[in-house]
mmCIF file with all atom_site columns, C-alpha atoms in Angstrom:
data_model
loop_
_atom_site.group_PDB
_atom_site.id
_atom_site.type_symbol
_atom_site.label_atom_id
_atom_site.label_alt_id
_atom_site.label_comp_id
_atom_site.label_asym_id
_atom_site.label_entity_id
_atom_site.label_seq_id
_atom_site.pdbx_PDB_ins_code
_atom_site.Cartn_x
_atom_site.Cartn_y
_atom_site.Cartn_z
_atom_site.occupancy
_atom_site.B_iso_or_equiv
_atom_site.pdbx_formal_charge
_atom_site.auth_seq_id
_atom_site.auth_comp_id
_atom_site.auth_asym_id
_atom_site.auth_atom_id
_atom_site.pdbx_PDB_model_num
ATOM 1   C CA . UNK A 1 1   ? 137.327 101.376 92.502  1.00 56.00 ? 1   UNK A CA 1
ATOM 2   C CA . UNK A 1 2   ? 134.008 101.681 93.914  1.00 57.00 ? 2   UNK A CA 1
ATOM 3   C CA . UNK A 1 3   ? 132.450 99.530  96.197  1.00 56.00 ? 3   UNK A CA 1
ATOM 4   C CA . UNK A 1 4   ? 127.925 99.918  96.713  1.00 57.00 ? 4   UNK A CA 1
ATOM 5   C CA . UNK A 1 5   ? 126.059 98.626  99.038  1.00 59.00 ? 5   UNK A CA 1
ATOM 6   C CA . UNK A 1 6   ? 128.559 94.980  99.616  1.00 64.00 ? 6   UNK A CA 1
ATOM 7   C CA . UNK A 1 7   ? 129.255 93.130  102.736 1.00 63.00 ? 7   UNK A CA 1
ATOM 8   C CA . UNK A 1 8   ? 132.702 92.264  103.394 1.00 67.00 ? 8   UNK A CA 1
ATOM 9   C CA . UNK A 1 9   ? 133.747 89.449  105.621 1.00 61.00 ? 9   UNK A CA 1
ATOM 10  C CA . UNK A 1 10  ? 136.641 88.703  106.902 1.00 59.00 ? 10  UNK A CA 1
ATOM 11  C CA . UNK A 1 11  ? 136.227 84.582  106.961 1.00 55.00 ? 11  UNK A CA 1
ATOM 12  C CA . UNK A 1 12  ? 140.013 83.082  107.021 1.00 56.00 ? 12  UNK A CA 1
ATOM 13  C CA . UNK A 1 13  ? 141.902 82.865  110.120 1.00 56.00 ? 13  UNK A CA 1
ATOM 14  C CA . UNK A 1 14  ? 144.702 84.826  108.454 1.00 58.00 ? 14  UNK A CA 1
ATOM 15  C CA . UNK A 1 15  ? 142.781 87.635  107.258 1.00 65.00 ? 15  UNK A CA 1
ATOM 16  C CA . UNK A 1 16  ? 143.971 90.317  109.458 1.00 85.00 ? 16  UNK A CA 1
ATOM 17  C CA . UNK A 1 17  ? 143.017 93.357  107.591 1.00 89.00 ? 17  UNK A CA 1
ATOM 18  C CA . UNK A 1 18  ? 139.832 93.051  105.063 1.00 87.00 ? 18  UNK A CA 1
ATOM 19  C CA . UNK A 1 19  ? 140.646 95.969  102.557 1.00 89.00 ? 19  UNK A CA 1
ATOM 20  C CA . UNK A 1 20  ? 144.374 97.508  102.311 1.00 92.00 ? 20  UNK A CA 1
ATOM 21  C CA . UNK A 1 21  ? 144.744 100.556 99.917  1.00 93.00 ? 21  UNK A CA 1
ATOM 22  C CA . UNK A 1 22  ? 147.527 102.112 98.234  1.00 92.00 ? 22  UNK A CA 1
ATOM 23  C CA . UNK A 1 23  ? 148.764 105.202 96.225  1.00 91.00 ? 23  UNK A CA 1
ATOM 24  C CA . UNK A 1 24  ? 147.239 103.085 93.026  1.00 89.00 ? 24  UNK A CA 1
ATOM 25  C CA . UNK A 1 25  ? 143.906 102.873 94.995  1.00 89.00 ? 25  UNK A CA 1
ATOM 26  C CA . UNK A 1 26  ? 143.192 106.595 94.767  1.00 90.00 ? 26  UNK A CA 1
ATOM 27  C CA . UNK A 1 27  ? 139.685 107.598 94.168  1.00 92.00 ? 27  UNK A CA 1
ATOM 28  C CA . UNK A 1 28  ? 138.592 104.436 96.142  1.00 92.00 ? 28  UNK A CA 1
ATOM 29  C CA . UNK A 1 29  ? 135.483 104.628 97.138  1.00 92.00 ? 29  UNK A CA 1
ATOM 30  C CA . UNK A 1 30  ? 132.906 102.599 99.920  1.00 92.00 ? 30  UNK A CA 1
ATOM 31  C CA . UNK A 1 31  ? 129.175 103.925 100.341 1.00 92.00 ? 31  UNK A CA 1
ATOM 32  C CA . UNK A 1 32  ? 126.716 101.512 101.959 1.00 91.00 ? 32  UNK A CA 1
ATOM 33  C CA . UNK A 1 33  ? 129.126 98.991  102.805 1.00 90.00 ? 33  UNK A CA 1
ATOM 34  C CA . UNK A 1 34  ? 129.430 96.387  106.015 1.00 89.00 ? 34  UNK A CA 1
ATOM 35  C CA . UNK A 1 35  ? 132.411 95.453  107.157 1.00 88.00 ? 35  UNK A CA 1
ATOM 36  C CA . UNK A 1 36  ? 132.469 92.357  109.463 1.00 85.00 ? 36  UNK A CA 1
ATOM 37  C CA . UNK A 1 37  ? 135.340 91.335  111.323 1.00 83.00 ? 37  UNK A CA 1
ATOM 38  C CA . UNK A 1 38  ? 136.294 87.347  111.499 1.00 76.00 ? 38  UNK A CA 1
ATOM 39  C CA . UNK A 1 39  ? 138.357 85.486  113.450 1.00 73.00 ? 39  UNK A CA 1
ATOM 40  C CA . UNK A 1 40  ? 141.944 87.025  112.786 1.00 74.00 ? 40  UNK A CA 1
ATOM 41  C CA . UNK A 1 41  ? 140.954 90.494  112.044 1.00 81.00 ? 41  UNK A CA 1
ATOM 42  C CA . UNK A 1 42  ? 142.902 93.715  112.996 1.00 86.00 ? 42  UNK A CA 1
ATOM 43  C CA . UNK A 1 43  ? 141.682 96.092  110.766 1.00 90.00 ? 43  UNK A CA 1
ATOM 44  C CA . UNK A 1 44  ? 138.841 96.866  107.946 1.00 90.00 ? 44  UNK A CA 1
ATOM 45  C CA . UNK A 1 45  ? 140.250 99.057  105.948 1.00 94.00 ? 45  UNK A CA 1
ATOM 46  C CA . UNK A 1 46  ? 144.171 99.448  105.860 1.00 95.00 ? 46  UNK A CA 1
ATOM 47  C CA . UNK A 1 47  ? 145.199 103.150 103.554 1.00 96.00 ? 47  UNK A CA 1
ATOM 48  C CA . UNK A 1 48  ? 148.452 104.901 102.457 1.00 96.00 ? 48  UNK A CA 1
ATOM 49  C CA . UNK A 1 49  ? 148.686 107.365 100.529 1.00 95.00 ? 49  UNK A CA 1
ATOM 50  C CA . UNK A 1 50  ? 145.295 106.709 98.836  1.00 95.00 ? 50  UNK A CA 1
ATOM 51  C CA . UNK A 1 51  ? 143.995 110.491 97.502  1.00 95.00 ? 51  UNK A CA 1
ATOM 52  C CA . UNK A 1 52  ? 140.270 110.725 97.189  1.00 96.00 ? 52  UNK A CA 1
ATOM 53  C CA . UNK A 1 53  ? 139.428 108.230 99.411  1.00 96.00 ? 53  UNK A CA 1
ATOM 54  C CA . UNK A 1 54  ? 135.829 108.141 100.410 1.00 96.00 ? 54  UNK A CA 1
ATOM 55  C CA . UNK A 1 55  ? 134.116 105.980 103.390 1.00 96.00 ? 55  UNK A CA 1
ATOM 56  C CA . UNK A 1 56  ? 130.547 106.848 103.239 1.00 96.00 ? 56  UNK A CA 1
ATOM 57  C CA . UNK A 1 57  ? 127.352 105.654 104.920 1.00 96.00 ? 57  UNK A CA 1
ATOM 58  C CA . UNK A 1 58  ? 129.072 102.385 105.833 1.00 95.00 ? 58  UNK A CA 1
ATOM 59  C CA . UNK A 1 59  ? 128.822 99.706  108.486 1.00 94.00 ? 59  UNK A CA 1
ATOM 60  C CA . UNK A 1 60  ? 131.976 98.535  110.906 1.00 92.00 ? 60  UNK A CA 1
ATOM 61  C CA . UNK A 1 61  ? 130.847 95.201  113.316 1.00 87.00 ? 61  UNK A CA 1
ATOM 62  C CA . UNK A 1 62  ? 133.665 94.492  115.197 1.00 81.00 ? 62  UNK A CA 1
ATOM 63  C CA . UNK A 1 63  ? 130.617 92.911  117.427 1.00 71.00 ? 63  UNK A CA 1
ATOM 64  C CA . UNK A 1 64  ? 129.939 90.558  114.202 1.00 71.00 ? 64  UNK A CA 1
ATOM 65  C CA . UNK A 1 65  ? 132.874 88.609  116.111 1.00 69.00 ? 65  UNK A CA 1
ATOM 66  C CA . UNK A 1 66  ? 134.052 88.498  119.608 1.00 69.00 ? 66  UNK A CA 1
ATOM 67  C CA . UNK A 1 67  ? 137.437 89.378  118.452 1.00 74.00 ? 67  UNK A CA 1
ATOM 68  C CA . UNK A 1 68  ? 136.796 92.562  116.833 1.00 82.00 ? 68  UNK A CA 1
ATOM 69  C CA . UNK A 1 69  ? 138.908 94.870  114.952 1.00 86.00 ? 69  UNK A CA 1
ATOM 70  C CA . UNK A 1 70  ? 142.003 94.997  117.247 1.00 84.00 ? 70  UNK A CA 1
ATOM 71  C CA . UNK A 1 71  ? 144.017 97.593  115.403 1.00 87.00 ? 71  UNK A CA 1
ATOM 72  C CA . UNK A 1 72  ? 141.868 99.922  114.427 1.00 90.00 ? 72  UNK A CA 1
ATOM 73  C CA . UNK A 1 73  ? 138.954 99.623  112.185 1.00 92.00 ? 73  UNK A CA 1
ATOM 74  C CA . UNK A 1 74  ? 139.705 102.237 109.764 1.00 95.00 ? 74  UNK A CA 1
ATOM 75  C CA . UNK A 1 75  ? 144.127 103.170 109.546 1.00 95.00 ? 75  UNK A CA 1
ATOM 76  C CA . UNK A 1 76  ? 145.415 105.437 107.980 1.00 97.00 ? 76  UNK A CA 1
ATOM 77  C CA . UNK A 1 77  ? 149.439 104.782 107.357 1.00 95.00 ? 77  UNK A CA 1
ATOM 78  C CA . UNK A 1 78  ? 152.210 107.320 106.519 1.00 94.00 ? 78  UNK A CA 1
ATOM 79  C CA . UNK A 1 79  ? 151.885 108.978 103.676 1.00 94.00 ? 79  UNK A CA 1
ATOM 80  C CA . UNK A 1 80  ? 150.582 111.662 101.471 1.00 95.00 ? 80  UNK A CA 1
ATOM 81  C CA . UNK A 1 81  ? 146.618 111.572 100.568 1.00 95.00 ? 81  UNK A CA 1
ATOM 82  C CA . UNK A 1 82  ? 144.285 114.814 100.729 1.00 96.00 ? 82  UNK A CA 1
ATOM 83  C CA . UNK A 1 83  ? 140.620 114.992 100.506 1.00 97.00 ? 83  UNK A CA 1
ATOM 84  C CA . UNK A 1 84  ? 140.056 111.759 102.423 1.00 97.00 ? 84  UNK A CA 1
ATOM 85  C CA . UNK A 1 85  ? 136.466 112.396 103.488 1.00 98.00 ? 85  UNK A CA 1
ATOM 86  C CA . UNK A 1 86  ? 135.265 109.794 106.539 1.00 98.00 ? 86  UNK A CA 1
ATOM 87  C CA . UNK A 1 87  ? 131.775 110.368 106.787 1.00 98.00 ? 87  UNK A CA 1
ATOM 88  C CA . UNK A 1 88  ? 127.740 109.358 108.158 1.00 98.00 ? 88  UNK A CA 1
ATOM 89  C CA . UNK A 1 89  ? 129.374 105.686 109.148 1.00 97.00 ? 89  UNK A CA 1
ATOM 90  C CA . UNK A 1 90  ? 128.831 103.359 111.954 1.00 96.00 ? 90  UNK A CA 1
ATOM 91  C CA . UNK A 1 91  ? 131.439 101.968 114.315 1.00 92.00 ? 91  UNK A CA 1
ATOM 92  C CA . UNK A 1 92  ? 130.769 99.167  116.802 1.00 89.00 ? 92  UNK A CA 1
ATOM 93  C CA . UNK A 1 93  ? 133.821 97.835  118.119 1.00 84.00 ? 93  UNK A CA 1
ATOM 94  C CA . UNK A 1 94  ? 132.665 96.743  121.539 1.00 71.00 ? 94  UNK A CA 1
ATOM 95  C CA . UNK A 1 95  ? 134.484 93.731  121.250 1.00 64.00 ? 95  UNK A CA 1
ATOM 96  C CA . UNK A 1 96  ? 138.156 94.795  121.048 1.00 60.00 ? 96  UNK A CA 1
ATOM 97  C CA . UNK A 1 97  ? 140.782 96.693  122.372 1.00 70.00 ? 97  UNK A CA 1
ATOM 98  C CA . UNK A 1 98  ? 141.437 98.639  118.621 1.00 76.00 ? 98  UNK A CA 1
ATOM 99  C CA . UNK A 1 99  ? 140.913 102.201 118.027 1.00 87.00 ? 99  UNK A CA 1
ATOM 100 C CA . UNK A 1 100 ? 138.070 103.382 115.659 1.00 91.00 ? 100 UNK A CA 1
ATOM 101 C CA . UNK A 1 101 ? 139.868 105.683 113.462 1.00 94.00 ? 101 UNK A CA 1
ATOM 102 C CA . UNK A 1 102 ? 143.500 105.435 113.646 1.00 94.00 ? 102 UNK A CA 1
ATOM 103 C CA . UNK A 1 103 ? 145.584 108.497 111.765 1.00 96.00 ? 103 UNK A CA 1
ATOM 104 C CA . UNK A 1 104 ? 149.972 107.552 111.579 1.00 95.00 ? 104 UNK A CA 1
ATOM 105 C CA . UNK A 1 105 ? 151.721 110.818 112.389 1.00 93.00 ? 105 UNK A CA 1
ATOM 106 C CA . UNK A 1 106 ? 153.443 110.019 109.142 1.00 93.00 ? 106 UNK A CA 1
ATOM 107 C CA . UNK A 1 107 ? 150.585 110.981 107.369 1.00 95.00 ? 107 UNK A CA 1
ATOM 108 C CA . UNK A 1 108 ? 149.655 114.460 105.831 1.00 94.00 ? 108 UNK A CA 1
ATOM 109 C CA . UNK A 1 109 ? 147.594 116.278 103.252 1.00 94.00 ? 109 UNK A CA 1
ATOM 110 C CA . UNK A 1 110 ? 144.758 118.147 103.102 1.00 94.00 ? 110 UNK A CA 1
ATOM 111 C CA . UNK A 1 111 ? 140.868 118.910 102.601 1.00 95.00 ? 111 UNK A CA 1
ATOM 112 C CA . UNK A 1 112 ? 140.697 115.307 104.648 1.00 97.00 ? 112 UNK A CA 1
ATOM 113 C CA . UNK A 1 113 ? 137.482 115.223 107.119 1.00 98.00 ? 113 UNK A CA 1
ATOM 114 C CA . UNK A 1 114 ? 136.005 112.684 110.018 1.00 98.00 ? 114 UNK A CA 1
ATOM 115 C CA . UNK A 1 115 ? 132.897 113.880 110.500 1.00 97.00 ? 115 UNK A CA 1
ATOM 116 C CA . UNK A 1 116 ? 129.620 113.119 111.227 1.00 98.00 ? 116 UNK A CA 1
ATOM 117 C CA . UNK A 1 117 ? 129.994 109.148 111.999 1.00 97.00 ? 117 UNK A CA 1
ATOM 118 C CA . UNK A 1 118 ? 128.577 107.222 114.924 1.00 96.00 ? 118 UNK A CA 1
ATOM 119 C CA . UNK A 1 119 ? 130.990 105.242 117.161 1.00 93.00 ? 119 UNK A CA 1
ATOM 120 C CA . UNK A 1 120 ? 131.209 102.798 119.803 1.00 89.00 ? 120 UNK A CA 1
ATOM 121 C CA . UNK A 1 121 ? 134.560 101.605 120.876 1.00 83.00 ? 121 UNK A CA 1
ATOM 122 C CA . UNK A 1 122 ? 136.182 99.705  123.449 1.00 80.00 ? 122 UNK A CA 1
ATOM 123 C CA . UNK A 1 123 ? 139.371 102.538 123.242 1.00 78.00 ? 123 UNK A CA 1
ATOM 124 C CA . UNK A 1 124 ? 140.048 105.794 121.293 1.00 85.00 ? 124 UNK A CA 1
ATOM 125 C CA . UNK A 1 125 ? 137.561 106.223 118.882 1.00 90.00 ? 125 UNK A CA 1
ATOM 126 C CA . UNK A 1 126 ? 139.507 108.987 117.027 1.00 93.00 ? 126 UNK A CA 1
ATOM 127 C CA . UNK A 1 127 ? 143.702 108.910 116.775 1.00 92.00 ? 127 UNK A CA 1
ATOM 128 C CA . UNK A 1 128 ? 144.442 111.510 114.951 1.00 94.00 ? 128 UNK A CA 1
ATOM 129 C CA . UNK A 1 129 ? 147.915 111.882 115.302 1.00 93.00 ? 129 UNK A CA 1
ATOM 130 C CA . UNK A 1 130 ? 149.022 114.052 112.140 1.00 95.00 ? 130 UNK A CA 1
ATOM 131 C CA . UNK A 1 131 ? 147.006 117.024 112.330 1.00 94.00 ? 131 UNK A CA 1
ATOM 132 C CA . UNK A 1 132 ? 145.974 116.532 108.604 1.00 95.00 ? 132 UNK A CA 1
ATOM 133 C CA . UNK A 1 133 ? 141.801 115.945 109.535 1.00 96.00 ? 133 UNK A CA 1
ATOM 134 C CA . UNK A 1 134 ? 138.983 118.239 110.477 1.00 96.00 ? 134 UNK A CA 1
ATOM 135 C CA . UNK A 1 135 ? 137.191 116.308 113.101 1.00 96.00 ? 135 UNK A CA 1
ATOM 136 C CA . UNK A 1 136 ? 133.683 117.409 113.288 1.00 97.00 ? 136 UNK A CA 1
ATOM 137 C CA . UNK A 1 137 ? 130.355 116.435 114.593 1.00 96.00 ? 137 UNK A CA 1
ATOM 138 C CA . UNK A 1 138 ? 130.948 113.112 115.721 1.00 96.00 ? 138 UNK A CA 1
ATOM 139 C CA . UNK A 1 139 ? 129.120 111.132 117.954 1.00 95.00 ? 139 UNK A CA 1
ATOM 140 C CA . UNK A 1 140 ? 131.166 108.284 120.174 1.00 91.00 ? 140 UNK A CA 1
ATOM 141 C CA . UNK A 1 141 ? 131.140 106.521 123.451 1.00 87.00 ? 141 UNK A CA 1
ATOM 142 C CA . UNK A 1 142 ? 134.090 104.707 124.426 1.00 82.00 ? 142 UNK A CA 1
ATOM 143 C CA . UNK A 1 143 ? 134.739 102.539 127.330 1.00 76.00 ? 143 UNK A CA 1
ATOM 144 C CA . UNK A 1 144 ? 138.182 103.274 128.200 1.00 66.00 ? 144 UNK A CA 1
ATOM 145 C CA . UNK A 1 145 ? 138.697 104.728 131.934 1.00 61.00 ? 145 UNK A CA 1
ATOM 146 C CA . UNK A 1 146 ? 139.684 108.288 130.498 1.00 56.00 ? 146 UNK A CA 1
ATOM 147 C CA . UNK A 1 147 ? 139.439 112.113 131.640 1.00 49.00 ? 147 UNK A CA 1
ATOM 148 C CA . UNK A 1 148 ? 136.493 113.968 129.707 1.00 52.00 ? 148 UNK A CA 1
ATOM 149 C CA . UNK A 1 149 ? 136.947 115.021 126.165 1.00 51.00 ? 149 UNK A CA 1
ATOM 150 C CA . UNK A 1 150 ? 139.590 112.604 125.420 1.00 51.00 ? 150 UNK A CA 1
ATOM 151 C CA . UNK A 1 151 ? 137.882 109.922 123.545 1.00 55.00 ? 151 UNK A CA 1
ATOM 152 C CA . UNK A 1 152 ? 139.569 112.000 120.800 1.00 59.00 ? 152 UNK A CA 1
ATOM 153 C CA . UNK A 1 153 ? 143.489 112.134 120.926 1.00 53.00 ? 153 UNK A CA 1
#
């Protein structure tokens, strides 16, 4: 699957996540894309267990709708998937409650990366809860009421 340069909208009332991925997804990949939320929208881009995933140079308005992304924009469930690569994207979120990247502790592999993506979030920007990511050169502002350093968990 590969996705260039599309915008995705989430239009129906019922669409709660735009793009869900699984195991038979592998090798997806998005460069260039926008992601809008609608109405009813929790997350962009649901994944589990999807190897060689690739989100690059893309777009995520959670502002496109006063709702937002209230999950997270980008999840990542339990399962196994290495070289997931997150990477040059940008994440505005303003509107929600949602975390920007969310990682399951479930999940695990290897070779994955987050880096390099700009973010603006109404909570965590980055939950990585699996210890499967690098996490590198990042650049996010969050408005949560939290202690320095941990717009990262």
């Amino acid at each position: 699957m590969l996705a260039l340069t599309v915008a995705i909208l989430s239009t129906s009332a019922s669409d709660a996540v735009i793009m869900t991925l699984t195991n038979t997804s592998s090798g997806a990949a998005f460069y260039g894309c926008r992601f809008l939320s609608g109405a009813a929208s929790t997350t962009a881009i649901l994944s589990t267990a999807c190897t060689d995933l690739r989100i690059e140079g893309c777009e995520f308005l959670g502002s496109w709708h006063t709702h937002g992304f209230t999950t997270a924009v980008i999840s990542l469930a339990t399962g196994t998937a290495t070289r997931v690569i997150i990477k040059n994207n940008r994440f505005e979120n303003q509107g929600a409650s949602g975390t920007g990247i969310l990682v399951n502790s479930g999940f695990n592999g290897y070779g994955n990366f987050i880096e390099n993506n700009t973010m603006y979030n109404k909570a965590i920007a980055i939950d990585e809860n699996s210890d499967s990511f690098y996490v590198v050169g990042n650049r996010i502002v969050v408005d949560v009421a939290k202690a320095a350093g941990t717009s990262v968990d």
